Short mmCIF file of C-alpha atoms in Angstrom, two decimals:
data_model
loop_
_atom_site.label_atom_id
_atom_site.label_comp_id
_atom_site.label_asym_id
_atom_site.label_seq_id
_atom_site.Cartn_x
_atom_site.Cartn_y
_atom_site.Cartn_z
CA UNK A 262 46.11 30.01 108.31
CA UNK A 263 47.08 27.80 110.90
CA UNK A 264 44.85 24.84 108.78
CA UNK A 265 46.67 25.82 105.31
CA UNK A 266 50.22 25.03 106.66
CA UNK A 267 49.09 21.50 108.10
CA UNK A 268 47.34 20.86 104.55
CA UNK A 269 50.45 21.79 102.91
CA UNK A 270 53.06 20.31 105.14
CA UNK A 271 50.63 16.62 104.83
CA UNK A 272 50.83 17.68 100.59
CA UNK A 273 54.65 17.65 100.52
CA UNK A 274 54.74 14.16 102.81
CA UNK A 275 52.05 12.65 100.26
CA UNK A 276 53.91 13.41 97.28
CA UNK A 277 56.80 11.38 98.17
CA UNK A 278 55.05 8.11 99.76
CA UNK A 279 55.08 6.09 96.78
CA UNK A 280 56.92 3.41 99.12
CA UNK A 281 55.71 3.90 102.29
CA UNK A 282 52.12 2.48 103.70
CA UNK A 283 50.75 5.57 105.90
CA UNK A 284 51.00 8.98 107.06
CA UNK A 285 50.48 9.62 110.39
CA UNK A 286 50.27 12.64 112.43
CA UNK A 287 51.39 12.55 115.63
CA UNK A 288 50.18 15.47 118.55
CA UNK A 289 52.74 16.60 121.02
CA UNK A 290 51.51 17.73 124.36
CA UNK A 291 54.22 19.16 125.98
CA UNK A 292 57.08 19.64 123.70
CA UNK A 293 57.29 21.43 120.73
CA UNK A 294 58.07 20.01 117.33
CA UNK A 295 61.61 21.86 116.73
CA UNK A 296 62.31 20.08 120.43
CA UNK A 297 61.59 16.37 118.90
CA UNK A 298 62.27 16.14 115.19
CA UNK A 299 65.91 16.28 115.77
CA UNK A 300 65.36 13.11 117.47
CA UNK A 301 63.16 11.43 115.34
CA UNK A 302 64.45 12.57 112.05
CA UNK A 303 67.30 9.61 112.41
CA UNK A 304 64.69 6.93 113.71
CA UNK A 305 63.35 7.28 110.13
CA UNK A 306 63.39 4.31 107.77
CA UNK A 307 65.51 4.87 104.55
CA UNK A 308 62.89 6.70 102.05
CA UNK A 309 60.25 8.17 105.16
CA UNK A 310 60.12 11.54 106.16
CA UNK A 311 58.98 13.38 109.01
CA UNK A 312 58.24 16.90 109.33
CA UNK A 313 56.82 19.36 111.91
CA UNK A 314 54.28 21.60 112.71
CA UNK A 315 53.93 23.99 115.37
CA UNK A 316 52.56 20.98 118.39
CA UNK A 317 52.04 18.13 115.40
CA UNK A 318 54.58 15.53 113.97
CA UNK A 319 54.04 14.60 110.10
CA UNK A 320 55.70 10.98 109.41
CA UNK A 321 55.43 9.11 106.21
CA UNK A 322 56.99 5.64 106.64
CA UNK A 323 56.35 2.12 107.48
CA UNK A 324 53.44 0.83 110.48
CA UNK A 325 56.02 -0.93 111.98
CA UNK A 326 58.49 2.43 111.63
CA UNK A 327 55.39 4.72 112.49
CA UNK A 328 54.53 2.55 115.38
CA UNK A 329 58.68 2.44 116.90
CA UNK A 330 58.75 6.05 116.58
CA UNK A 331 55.17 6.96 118.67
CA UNK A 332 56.95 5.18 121.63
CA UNK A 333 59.61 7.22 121.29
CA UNK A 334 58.20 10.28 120.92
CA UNK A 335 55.89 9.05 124.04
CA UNK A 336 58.88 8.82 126.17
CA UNK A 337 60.15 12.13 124.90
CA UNK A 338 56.62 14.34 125.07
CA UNK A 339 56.59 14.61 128.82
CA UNK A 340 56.59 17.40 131.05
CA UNK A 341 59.94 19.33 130.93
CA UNK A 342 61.79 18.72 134.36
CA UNK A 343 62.24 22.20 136.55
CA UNK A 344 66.11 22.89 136.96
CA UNK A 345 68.20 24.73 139.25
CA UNK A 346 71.10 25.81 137.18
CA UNK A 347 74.59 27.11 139.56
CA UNK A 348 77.20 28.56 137.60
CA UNK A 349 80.56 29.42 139.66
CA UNK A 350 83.23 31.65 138.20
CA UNK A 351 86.50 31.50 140.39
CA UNK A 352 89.45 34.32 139.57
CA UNK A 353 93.02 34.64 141.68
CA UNK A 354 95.97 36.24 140.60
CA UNK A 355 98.67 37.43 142.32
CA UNK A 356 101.48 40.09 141.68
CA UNK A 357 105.32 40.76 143.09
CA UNK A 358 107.62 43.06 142.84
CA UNK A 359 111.01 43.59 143.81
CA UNK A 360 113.12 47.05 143.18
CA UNK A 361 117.01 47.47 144.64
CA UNK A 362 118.77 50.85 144.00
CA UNK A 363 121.40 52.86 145.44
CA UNK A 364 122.62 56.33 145.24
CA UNK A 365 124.92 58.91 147.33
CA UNK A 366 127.88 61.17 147.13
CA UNK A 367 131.37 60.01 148.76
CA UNK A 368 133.60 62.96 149.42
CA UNK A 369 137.48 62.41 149.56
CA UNK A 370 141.07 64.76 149.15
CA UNK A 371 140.68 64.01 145.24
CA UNK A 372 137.13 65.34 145.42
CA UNK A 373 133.56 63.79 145.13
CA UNK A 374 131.91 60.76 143.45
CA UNK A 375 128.61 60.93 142.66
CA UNK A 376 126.24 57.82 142.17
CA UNK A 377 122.67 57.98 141.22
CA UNK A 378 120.40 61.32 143.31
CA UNK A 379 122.91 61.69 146.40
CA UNK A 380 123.39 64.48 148.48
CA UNK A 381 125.01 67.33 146.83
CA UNK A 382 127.84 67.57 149.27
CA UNK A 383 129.28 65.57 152.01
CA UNK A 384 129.60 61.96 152.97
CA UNK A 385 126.21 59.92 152.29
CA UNK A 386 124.71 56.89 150.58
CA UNK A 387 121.39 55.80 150.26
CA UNK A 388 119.70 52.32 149.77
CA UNK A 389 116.39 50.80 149.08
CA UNK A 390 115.25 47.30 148.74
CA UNK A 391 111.49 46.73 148.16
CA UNK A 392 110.21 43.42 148.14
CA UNK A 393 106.59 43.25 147.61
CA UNK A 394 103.89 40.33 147.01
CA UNK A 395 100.20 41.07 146.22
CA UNK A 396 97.31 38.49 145.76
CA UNK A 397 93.52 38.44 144.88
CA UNK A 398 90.95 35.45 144.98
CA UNK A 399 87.65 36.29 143.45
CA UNK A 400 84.76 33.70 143.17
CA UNK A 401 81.04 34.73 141.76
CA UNK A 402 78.47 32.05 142.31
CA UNK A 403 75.15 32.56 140.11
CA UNK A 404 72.01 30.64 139.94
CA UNK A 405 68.83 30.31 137.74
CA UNK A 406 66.23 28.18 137.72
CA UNK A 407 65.26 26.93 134.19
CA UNK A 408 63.14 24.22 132.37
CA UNK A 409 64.13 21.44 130.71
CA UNK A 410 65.68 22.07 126.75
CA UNK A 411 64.50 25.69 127.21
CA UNK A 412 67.29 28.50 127.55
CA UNK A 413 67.74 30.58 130.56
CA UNK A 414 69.96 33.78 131.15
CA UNK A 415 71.20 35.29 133.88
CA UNK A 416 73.21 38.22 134.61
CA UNK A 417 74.46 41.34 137.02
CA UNK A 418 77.00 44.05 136.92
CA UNK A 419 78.23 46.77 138.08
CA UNK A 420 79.25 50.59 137.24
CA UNK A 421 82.19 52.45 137.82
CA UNK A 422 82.19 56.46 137.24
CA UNK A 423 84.77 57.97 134.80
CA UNK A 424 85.60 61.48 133.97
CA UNK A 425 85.09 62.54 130.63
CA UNK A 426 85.81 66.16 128.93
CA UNK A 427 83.59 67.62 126.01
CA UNK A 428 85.13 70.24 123.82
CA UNK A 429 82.58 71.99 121.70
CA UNK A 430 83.68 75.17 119.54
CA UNK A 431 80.70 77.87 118.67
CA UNK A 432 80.35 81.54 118.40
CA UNK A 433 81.85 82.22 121.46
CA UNK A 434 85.01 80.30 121.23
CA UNK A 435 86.34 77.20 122.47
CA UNK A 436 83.96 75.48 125.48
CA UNK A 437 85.51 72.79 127.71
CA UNK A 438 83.11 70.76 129.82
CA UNK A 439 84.11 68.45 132.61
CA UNK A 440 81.29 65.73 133.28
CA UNK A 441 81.23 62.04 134.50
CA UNK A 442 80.27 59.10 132.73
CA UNK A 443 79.68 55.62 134.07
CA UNK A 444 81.23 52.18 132.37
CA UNK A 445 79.38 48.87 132.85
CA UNK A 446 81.24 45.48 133.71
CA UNK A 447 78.67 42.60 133.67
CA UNK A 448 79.12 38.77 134.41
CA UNK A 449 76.74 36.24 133.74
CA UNK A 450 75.87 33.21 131.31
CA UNK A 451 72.91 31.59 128.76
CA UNK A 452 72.45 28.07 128.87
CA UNK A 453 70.31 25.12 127.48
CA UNK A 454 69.88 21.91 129.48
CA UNK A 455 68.88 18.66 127.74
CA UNK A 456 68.81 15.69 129.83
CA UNK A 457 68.56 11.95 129.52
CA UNK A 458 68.29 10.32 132.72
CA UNK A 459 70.43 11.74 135.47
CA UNK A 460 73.07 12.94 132.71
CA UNK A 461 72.85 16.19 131.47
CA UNK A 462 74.03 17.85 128.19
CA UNK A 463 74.59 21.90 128.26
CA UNK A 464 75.39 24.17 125.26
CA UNK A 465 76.71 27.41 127.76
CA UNK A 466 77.90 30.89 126.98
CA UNK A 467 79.38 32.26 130.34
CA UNK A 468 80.92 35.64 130.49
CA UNK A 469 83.00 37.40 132.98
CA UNK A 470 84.11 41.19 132.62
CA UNK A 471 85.93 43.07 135.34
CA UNK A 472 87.39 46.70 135.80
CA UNK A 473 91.07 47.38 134.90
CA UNK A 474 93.48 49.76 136.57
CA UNK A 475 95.73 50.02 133.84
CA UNK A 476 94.66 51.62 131.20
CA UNK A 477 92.41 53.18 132.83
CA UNK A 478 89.08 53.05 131.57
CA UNK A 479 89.33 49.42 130.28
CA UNK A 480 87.56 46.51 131.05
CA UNK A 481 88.98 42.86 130.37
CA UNK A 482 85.92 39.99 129.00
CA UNK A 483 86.34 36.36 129.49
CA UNK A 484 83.93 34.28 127.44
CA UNK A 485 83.51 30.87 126.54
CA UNK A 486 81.11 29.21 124.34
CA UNK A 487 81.50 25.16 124.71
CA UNK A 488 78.84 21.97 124.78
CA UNK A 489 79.14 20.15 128.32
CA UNK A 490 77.80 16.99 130.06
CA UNK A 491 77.59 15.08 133.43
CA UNK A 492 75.62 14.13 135.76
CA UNK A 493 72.60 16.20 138.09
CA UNK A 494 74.79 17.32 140.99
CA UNK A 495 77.65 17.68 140.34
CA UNK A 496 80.25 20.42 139.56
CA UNK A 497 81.41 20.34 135.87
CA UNK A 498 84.48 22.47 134.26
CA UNK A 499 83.92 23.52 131.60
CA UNK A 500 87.26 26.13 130.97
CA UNK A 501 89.42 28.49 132.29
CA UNK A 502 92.36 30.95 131.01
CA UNK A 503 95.65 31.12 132.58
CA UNK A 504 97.83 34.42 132.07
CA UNK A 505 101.32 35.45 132.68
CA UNK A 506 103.42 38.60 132.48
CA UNK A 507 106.57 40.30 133.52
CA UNK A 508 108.88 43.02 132.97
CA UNK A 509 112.43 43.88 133.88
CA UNK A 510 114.45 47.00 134.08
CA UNK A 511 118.17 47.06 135.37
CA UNK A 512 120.51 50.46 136.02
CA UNK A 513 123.93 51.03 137.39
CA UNK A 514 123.09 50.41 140.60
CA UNK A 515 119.57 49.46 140.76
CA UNK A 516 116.62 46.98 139.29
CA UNK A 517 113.08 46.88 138.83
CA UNK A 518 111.25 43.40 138.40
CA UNK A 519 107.74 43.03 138.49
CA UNK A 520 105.44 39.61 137.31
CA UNK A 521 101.93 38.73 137.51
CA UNK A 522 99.74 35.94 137.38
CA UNK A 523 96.01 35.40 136.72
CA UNK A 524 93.64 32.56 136.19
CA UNK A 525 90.34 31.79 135.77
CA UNK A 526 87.83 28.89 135.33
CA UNK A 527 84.35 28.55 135.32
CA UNK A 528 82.55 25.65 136.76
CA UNK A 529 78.56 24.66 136.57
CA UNK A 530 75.65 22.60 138.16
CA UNK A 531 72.38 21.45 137.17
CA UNK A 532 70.38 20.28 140.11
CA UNK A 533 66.44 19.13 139.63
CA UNK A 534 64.28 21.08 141.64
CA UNK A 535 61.24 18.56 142.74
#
């Protein structure tokens, strides 16, 4: 089987190389052809081709194009390089509120005023000022070690139990079952590192998912898909989200303000492990 798709793969380069002077077929040793003919393919002289199969390069073109093109797929048929791929997901937020209110009853010769819950009877007032501030600063460091232009995925989590009720109805009437369930948050990322040189190029898909308070039972997902480069060492950004809310609620004698702030980024790192 294997020799029937070379035969016809060199069949379809033959039928078009009226022009060209040879067909060569070039074995790779240590990448595979999907890895190198998106390289090639534009190092092709107007009217060649090239084609792959499975650990085999088909080109129809020129000697002098056939021979430009073995030296670069020499250069590019080596050994993938062993990578050690960090990928660091920082999270802070912070929250503050502030709530002022009064209430009491003032008693006089005309009678009573009342202002907000007071004592029933008497002289009294009551105040409260709150005045709080709340912040979080989360960061998540993962590693994997990859190879060169091959993907690699990584990823952990965590479960959180959550009550659940079952009704069921049946002969016997109307059956109510309490029983706990568990939710899943995961974080973690896929990646493919190409490199030329000490630069590196990454097409990344990080993802970040964390518990909520409110609603309960929710879970909030940060993802971002993007295409990255830089050099071996060195931290790269590649995205973050930045969210703000607030609400306000005023009364006679008393208001309610609350805001809160979160953001996110997430950084990575491609080191070569020798």
């Amino acid at each position: 089987m294997k020799r029937f798709r070379v035969l016809a793969a060199l069949m379809l380069v033959v039928a078009g190389a009226a022009f060209a002077d040879e067909i060569e077929v070039i074995p790779l040793h240590h990448r595979t052809a999907e890895q190198v003919v998106p390289t090639v393919r534009p190092l092709v002289a107007p009217g060649g081709a090239v084609t792959g199969m499975q650990n085999s390069l088909i080109i129809r073109s020129t000697r002098a194009n056939i021979e430009e093109i073995k030296r670069v797929v020499a250069a590019l048929d080596k050994a993938p390089r062993k990578l050690l791929i960090s990928v660091r997901q920082d999270a802070s937020g912070s929250s503050d509120r502030q709530s002022m209110s009064a209430a009491g009853t003032v008693s006089g010769r005309s009678g009573s005023v009342s202002v907000g819950q007071g004592p029933p009877a008497g002289r009294g007032v009551n105040a409260r000022i709150l005045d709080s501030t709340r912040t979080t600063d989360d960061r998540v460091v993962q590693q994997v070690q990859a190879l060169e232009g091959s993907p690699a995925t990584i990823s952990i989590g965590s479960s959180r139990p959550l009550p659940a009720r079952t009704t069921t109805y049946g002969p016997g009437g109307v059956v109510v079952t309490q029983e706990t369930v568990y939710q899943d948050a995961s974080t973690g990322f896929t990646v493919v590192p190409r490199l030329a040189g000490d630069r590196v190029t990454l097409d990344i898909n990080p993802r970040l998912e964390s518990f909520n308070r409110r609603p309960p039972g929710s879970v909030s997902t940060h993802t971002i898909a993007t295409t990255a480069t830089g050099r071996l060492g060195e931290w790269i950004e590649l995205g973050g989200v930045n969210q703000n809310a607030s609400r306000e609620e005023r009364g006679i004698l008393s208001r309610d303000s609350a805001s809160r702030r979160s953001v996110g980024s997430v950084w990575v790192k491609v080191e070569e492990i020798k």
